PDB file of N, CA and C in Angstrom:
ATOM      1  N   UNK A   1       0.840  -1.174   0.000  1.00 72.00           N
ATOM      2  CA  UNK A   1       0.000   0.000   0.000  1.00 72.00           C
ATOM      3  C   UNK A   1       0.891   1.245   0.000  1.00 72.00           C
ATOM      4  N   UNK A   2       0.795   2.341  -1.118  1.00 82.00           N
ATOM      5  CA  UNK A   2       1.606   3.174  -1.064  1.00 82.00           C
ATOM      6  C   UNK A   2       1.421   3.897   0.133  1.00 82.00           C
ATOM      7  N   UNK A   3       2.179   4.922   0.307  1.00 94.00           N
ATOM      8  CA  UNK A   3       2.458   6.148   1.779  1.00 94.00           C
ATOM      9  C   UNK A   3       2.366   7.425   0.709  1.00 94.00           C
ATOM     10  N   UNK A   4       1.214   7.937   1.266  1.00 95.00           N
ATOM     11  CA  UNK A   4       0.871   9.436   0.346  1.00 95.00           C
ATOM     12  C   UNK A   4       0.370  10.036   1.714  1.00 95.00           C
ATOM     13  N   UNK A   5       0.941  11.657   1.408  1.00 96.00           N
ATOM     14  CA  UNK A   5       0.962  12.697   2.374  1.00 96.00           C
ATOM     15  C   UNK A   5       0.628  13.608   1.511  1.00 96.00           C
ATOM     16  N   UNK A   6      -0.533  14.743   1.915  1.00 96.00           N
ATOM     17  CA  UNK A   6      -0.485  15.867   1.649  1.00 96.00           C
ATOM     18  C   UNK A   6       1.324  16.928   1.956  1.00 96.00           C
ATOM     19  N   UNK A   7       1.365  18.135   1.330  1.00 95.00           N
ATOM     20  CA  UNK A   7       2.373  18.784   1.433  1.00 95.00           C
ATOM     21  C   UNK A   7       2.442  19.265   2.971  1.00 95.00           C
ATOM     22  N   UNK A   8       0.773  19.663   3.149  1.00 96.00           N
ATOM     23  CA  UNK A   8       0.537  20.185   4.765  1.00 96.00           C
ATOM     24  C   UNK A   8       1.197  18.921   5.460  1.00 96.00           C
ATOM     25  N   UNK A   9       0.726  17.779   5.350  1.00 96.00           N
ATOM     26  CA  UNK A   9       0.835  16.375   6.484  1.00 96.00           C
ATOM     27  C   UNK A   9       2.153  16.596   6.691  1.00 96.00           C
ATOM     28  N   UNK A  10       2.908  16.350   5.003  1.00 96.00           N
ATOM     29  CA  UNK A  10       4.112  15.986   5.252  1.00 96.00           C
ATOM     30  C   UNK A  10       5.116  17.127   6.001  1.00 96.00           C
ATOM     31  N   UNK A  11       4.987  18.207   6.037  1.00 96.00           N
ATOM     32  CA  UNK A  11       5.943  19.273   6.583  1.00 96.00           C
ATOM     33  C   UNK A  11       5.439  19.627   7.731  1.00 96.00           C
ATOM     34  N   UNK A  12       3.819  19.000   8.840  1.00 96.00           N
ATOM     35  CA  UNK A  12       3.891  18.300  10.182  1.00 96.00           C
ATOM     36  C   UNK A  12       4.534  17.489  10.168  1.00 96.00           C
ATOM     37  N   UNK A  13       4.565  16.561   9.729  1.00 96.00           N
ATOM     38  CA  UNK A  13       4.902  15.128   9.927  1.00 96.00           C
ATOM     39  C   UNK A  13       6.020  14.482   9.398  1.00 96.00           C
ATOM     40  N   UNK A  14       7.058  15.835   9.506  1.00 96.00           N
ATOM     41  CA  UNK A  14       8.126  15.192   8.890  1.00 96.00           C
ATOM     42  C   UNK A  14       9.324  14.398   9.772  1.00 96.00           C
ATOM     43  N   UNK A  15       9.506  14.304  10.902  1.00 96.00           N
ATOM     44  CA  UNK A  15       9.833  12.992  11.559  1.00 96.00           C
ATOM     45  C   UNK A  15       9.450  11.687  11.243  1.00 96.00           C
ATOM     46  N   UNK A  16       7.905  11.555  11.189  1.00 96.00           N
ATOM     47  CA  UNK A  16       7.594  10.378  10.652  1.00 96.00           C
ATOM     48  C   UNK A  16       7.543   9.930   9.000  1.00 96.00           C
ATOM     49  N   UNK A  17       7.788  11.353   8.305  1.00 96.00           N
ATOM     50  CA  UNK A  17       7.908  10.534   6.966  1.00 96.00           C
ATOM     51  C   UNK A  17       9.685   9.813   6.744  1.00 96.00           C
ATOM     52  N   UNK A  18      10.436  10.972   7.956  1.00 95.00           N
ATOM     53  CA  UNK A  18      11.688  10.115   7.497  1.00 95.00           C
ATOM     54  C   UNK A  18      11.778   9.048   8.397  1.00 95.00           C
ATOM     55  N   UNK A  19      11.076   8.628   9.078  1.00 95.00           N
ATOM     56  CA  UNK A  19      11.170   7.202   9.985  1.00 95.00           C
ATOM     57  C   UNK A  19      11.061   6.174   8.619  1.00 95.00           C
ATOM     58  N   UNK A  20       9.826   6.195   8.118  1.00 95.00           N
ATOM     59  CA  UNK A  20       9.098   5.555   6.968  1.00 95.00           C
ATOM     60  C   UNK A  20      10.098   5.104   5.936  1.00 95.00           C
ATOM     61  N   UNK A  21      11.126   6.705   5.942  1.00 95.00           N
ATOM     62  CA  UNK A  21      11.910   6.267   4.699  1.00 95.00           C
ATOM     63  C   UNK A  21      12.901   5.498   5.235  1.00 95.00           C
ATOM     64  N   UNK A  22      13.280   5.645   6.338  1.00 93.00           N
ATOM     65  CA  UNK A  22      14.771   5.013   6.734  1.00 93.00           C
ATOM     66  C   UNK A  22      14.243   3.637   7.099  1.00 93.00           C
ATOM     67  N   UNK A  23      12.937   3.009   7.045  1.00 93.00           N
ATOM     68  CA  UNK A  23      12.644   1.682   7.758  1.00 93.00           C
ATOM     69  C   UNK A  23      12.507   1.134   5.917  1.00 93.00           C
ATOM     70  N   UNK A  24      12.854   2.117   4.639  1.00 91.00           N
ATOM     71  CA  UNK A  24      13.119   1.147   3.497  1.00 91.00           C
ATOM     72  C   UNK A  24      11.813   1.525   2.632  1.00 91.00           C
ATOM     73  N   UNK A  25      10.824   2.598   3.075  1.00 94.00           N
ATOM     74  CA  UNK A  25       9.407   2.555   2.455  1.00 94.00           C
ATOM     75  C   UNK A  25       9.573   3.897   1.571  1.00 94.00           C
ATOM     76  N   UNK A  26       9.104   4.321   0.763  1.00 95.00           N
ATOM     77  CA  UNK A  26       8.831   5.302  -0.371  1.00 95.00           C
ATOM     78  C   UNK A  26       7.228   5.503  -0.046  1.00 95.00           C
ATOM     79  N   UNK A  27       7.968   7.260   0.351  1.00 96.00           N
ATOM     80  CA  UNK A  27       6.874   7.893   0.495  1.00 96.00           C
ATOM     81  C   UNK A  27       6.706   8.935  -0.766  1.00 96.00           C
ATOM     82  N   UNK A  28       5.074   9.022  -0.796  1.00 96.00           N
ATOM     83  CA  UNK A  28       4.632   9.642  -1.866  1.00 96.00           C
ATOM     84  C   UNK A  28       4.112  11.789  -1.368  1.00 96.00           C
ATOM     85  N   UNK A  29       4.221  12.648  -2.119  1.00 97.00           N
ATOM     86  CA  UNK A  29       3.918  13.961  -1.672  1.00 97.00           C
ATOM     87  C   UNK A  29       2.808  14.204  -2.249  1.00 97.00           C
ATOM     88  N   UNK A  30       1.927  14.625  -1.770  1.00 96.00           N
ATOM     89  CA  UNK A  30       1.061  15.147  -3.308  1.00 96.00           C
ATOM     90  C   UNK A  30       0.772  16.598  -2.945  1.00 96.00           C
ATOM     91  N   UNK A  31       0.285  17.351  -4.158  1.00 96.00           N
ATOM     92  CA  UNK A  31      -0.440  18.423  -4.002  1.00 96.00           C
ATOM     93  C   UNK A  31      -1.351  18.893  -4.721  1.00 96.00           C
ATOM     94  N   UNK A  32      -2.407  19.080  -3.987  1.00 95.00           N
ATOM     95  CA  UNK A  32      -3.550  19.177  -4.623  1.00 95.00           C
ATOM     96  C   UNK A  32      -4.096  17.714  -4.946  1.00 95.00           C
ATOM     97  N   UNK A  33      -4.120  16.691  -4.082  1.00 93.00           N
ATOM     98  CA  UNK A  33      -4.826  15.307  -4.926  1.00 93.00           C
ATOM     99  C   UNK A  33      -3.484  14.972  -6.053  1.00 93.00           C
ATOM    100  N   UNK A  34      -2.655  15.571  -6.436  1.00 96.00           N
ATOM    101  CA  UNK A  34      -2.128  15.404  -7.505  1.00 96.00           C
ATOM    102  C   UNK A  34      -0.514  14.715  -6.807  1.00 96.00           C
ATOM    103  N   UNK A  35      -0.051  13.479  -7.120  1.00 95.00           N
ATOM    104  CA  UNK A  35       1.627  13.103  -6.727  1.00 95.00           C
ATOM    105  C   UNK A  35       2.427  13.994  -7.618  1.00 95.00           C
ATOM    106  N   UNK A  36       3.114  14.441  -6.381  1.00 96.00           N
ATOM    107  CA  UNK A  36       4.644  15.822  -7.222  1.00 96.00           C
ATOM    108  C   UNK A  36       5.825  15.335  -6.528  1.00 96.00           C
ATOM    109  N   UNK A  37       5.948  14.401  -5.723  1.00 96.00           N
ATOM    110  CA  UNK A  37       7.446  14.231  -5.266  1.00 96.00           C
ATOM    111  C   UNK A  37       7.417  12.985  -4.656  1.00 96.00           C
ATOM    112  N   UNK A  38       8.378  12.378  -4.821  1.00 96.00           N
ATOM    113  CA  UNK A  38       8.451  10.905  -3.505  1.00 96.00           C
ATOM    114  C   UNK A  38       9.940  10.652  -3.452  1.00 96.00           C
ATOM    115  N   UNK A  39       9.639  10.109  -1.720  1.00 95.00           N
ATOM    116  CA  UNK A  39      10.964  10.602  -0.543  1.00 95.00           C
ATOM    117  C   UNK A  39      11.283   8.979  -0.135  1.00 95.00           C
ATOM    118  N   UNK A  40      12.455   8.610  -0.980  1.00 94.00           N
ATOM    119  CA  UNK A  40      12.934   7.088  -0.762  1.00 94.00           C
ATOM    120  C   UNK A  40      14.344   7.245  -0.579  1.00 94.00           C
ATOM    121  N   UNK A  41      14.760   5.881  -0.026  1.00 92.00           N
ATOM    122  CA  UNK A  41      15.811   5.249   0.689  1.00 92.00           C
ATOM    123  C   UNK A  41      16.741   5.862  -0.508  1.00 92.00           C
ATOM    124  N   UNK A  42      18.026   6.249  -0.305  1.00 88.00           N
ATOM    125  CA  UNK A  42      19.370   6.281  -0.895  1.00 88.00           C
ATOM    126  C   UNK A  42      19.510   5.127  -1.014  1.00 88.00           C
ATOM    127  N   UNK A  43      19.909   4.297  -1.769  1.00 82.00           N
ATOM    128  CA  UNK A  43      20.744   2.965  -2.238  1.00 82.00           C
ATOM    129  C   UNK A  43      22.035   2.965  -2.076  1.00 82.00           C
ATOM    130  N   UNK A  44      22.357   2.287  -1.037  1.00 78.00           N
ATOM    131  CA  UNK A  44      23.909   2.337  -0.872  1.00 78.00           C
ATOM    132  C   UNK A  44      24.811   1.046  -1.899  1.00 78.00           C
ATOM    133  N   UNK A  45      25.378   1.397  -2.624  1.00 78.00           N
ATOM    134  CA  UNK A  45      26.139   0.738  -3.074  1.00 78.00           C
ATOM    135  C   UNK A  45      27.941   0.285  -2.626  1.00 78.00           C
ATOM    136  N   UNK A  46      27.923  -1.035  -1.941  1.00 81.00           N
ATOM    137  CA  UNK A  46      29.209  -1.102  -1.259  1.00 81.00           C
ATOM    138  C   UNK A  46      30.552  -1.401  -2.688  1.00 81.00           C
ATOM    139  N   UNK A  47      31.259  -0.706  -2.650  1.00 79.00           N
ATOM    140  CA  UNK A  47      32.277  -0.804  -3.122  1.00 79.00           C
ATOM    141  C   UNK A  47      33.419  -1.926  -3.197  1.00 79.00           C
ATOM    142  N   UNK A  48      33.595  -2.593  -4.483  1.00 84.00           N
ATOM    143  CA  UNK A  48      34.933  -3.745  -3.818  1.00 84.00           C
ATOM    144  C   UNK A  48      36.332  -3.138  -3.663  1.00 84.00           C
ATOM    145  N   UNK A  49      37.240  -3.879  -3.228  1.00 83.00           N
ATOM    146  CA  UNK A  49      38.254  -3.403  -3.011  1.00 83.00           C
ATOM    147  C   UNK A  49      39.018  -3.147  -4.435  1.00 83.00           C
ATOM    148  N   UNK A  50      38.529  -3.766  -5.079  1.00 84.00           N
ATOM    149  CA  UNK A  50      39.305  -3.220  -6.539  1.00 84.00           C
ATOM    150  C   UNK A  50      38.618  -1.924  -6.878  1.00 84.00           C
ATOM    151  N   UNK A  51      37.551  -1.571  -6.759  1.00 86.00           N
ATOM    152  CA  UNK A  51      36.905  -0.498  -7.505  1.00 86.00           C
ATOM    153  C   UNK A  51      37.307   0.696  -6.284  1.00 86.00           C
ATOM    154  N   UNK A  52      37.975   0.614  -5.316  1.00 84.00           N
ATOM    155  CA  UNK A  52      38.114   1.178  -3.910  1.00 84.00           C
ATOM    156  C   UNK A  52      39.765   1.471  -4.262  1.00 84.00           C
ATOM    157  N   UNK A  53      40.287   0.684  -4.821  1.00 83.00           N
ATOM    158  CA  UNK A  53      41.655   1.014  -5.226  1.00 83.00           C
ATOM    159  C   UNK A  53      41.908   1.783  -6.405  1.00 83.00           C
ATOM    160  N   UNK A  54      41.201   1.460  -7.594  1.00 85.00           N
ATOM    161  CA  UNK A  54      40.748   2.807  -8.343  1.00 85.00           C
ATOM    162  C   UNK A  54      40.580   3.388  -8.470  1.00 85.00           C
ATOM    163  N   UNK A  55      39.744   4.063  -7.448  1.00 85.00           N
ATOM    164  CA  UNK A  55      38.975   5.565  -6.854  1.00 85.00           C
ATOM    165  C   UNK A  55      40.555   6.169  -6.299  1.00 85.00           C
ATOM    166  N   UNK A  56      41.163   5.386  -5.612  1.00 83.00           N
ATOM    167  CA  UNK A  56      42.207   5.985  -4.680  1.00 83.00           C
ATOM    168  C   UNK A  56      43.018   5.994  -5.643  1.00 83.00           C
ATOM    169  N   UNK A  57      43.310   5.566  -6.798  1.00 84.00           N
ATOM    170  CA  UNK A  57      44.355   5.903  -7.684  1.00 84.00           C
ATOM    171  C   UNK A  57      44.524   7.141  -8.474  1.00 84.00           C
ATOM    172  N   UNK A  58      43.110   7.271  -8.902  1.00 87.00           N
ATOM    173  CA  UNK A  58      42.618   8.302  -9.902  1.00 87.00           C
ATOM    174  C   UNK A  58      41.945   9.994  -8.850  1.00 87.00           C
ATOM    175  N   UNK A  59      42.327   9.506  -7.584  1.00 83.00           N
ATOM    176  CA  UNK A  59      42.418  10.766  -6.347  1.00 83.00           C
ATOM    177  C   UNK A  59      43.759  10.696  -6.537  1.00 83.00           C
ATOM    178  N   UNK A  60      44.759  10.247  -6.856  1.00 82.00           N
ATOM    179  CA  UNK A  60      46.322  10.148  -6.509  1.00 82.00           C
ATOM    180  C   UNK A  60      46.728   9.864  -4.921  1.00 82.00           C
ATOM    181  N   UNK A  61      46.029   9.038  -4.556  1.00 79.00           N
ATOM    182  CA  UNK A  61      46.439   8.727  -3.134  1.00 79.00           C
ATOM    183  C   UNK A  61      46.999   7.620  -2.795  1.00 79.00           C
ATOM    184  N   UNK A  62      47.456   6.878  -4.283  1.00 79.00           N
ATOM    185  CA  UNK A  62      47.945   5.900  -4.098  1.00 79.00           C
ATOM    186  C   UNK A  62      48.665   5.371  -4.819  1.00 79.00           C
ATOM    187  N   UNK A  63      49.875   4.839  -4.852  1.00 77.00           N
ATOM    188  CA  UNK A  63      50.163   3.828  -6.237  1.00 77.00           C
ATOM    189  C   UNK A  63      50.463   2.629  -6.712  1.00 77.00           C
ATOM    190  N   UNK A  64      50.263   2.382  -7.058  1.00 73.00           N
ATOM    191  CA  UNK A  64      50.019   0.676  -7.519  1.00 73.00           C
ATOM    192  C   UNK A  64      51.587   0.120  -7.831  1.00 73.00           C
ATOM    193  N   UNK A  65      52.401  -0.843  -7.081  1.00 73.00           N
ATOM    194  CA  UNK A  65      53.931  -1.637  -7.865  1.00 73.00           C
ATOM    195  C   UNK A  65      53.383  -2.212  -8.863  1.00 73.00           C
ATOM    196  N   UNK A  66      54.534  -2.525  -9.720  1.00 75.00           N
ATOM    197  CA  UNK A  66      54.438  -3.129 -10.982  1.00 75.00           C
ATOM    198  C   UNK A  66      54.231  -4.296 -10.659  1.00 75.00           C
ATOM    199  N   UNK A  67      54.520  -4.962  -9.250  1.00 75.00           N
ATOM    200  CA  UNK A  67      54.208  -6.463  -9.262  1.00 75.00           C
ATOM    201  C   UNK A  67      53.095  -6.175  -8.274  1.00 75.00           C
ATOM    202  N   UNK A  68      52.072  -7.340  -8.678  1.00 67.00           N
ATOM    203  CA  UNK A  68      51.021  -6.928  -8.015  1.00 67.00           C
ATOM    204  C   UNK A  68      51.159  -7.604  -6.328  1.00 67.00           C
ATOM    205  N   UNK A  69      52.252  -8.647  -6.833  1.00 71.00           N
ATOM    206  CA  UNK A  69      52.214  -9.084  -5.234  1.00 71.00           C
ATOM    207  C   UNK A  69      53.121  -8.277  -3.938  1.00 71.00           C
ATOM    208  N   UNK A  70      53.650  -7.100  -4.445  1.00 68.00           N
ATOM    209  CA  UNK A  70      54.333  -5.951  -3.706  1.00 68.00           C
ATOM    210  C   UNK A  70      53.227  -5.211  -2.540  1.00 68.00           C
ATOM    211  N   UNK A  71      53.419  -4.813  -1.633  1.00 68.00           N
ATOM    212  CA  UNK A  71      52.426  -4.058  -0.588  1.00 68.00           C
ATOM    213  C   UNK A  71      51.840  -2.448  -1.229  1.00 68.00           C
ATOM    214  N   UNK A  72      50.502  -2.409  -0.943  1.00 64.00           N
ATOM    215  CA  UNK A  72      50.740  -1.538  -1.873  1.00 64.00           C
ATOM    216  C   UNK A  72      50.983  -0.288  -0.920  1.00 64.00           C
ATOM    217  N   UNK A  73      51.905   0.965  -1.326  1.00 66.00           N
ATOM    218  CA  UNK A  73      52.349   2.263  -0.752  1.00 66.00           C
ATOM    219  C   UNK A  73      51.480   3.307  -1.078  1.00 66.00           C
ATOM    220  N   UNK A  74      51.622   4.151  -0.084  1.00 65.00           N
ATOM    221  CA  UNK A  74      51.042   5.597  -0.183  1.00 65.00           C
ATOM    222  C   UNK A  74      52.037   6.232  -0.727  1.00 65.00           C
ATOM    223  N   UNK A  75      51.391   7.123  -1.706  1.00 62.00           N
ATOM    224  CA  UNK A  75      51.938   8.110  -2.258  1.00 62.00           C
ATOM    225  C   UNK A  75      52.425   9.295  -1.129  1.00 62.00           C
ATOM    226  N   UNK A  76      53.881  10.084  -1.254  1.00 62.00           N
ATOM    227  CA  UNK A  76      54.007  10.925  -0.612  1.00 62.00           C
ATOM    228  C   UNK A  76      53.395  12.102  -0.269  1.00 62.00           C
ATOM    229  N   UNK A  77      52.811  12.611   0.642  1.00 66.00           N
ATOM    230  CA  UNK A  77      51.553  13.399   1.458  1.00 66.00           C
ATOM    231  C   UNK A  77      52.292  14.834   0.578  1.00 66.00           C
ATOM    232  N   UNK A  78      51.505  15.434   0.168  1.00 65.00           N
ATOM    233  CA  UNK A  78      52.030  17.040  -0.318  1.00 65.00           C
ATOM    234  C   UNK A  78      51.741  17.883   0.890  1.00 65.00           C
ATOM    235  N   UNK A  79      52.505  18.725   1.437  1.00 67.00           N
ATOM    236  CA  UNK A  79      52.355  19.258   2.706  1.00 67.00           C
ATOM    237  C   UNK A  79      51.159  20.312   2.443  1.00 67.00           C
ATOM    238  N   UNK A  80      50.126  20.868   2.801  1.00 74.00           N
ATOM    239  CA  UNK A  80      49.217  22.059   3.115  1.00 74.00           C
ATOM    240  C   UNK A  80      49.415  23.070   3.228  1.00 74.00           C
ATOM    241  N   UNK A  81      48.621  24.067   3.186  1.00 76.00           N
ATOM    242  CA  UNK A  81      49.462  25.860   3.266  1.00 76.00           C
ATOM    243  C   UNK A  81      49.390  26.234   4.851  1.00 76.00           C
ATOM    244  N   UNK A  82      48.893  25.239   5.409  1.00 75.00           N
ATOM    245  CA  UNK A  82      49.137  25.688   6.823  1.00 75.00           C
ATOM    246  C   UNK A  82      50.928  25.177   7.139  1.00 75.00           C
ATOM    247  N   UNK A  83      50.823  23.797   6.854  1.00 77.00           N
ATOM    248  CA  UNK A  83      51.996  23.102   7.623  1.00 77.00           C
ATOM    249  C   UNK A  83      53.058  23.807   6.525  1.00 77.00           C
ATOM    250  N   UNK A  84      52.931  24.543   5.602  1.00 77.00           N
ATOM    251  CA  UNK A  84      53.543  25.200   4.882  1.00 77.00           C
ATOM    252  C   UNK A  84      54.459  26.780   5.848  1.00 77.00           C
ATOM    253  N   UNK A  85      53.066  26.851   5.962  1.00 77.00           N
ATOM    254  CA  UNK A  85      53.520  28.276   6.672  1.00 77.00           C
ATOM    255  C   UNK A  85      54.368  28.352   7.960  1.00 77.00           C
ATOM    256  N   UNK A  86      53.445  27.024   8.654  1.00 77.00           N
ATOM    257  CA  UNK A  86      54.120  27.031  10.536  1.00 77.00           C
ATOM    258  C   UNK A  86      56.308  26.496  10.062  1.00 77.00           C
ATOM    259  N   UNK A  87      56.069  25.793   9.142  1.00 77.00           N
ATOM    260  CA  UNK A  87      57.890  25.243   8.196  1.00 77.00           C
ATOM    261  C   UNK A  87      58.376  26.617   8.285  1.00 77.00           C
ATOM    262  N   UNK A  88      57.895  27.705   7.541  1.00 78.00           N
ATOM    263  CA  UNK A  88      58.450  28.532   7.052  1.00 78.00           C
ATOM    264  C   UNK A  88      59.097  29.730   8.193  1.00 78.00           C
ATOM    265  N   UNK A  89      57.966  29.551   9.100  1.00 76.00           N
ATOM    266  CA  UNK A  89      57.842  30.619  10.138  1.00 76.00           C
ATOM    267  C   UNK A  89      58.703  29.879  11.465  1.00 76.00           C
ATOM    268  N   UNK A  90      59.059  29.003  11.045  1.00 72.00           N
ATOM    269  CA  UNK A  90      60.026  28.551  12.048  1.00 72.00           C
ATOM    270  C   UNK A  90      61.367  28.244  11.593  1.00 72.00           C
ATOM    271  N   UNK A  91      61.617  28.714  10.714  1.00 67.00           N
ATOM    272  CA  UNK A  91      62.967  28.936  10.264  1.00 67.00           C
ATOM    273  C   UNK A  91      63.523  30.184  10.764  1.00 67.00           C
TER     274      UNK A  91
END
């Protein structure tokens, strides 16, 4: 059975429409008798570790050895304009 709220209901009742959504249910808005919006779950999509090592490659936070059975290393940290400044100012 769908979950339909007037615009009034829903902006009382907006604790319970996000209970609704976070327990996995799609709620419907309407206005005027008429559906104009519906308020559902984000889909989390978990990431594998390969597609997780990709992301971190193509951020440059990481780099891959040529042999894959090597550990893999962090790329060297580029220092910040803070830790830049406190270097400088303590010289």
């Amino acid at each position: 059975m769908p979950i339909t709220y007037s615009t009034y209901e829903a902006k009382a009742r907006f604790s319970e429409v996000l209970r609704q959504v976070r327990e996995g249910k799609t709620v419907t808005i309407s206005y005027r008798g008429e559906p104009t919006a519906e308020i559902r779950p984000i889909e989390r999509r978990k990431q594998s570790i390969e597609e997780c090592l990709e992301q971190m490659e193509r951020e440059g936070t990481l780099t891959r050895g040529r042999n894959p059975k090597q550990p893999i290393r962090m790329v060297a940290r580029v220092p910040g304009a803070l830790e830049r400044f406190l270097a400088d100012r303590n010289r």
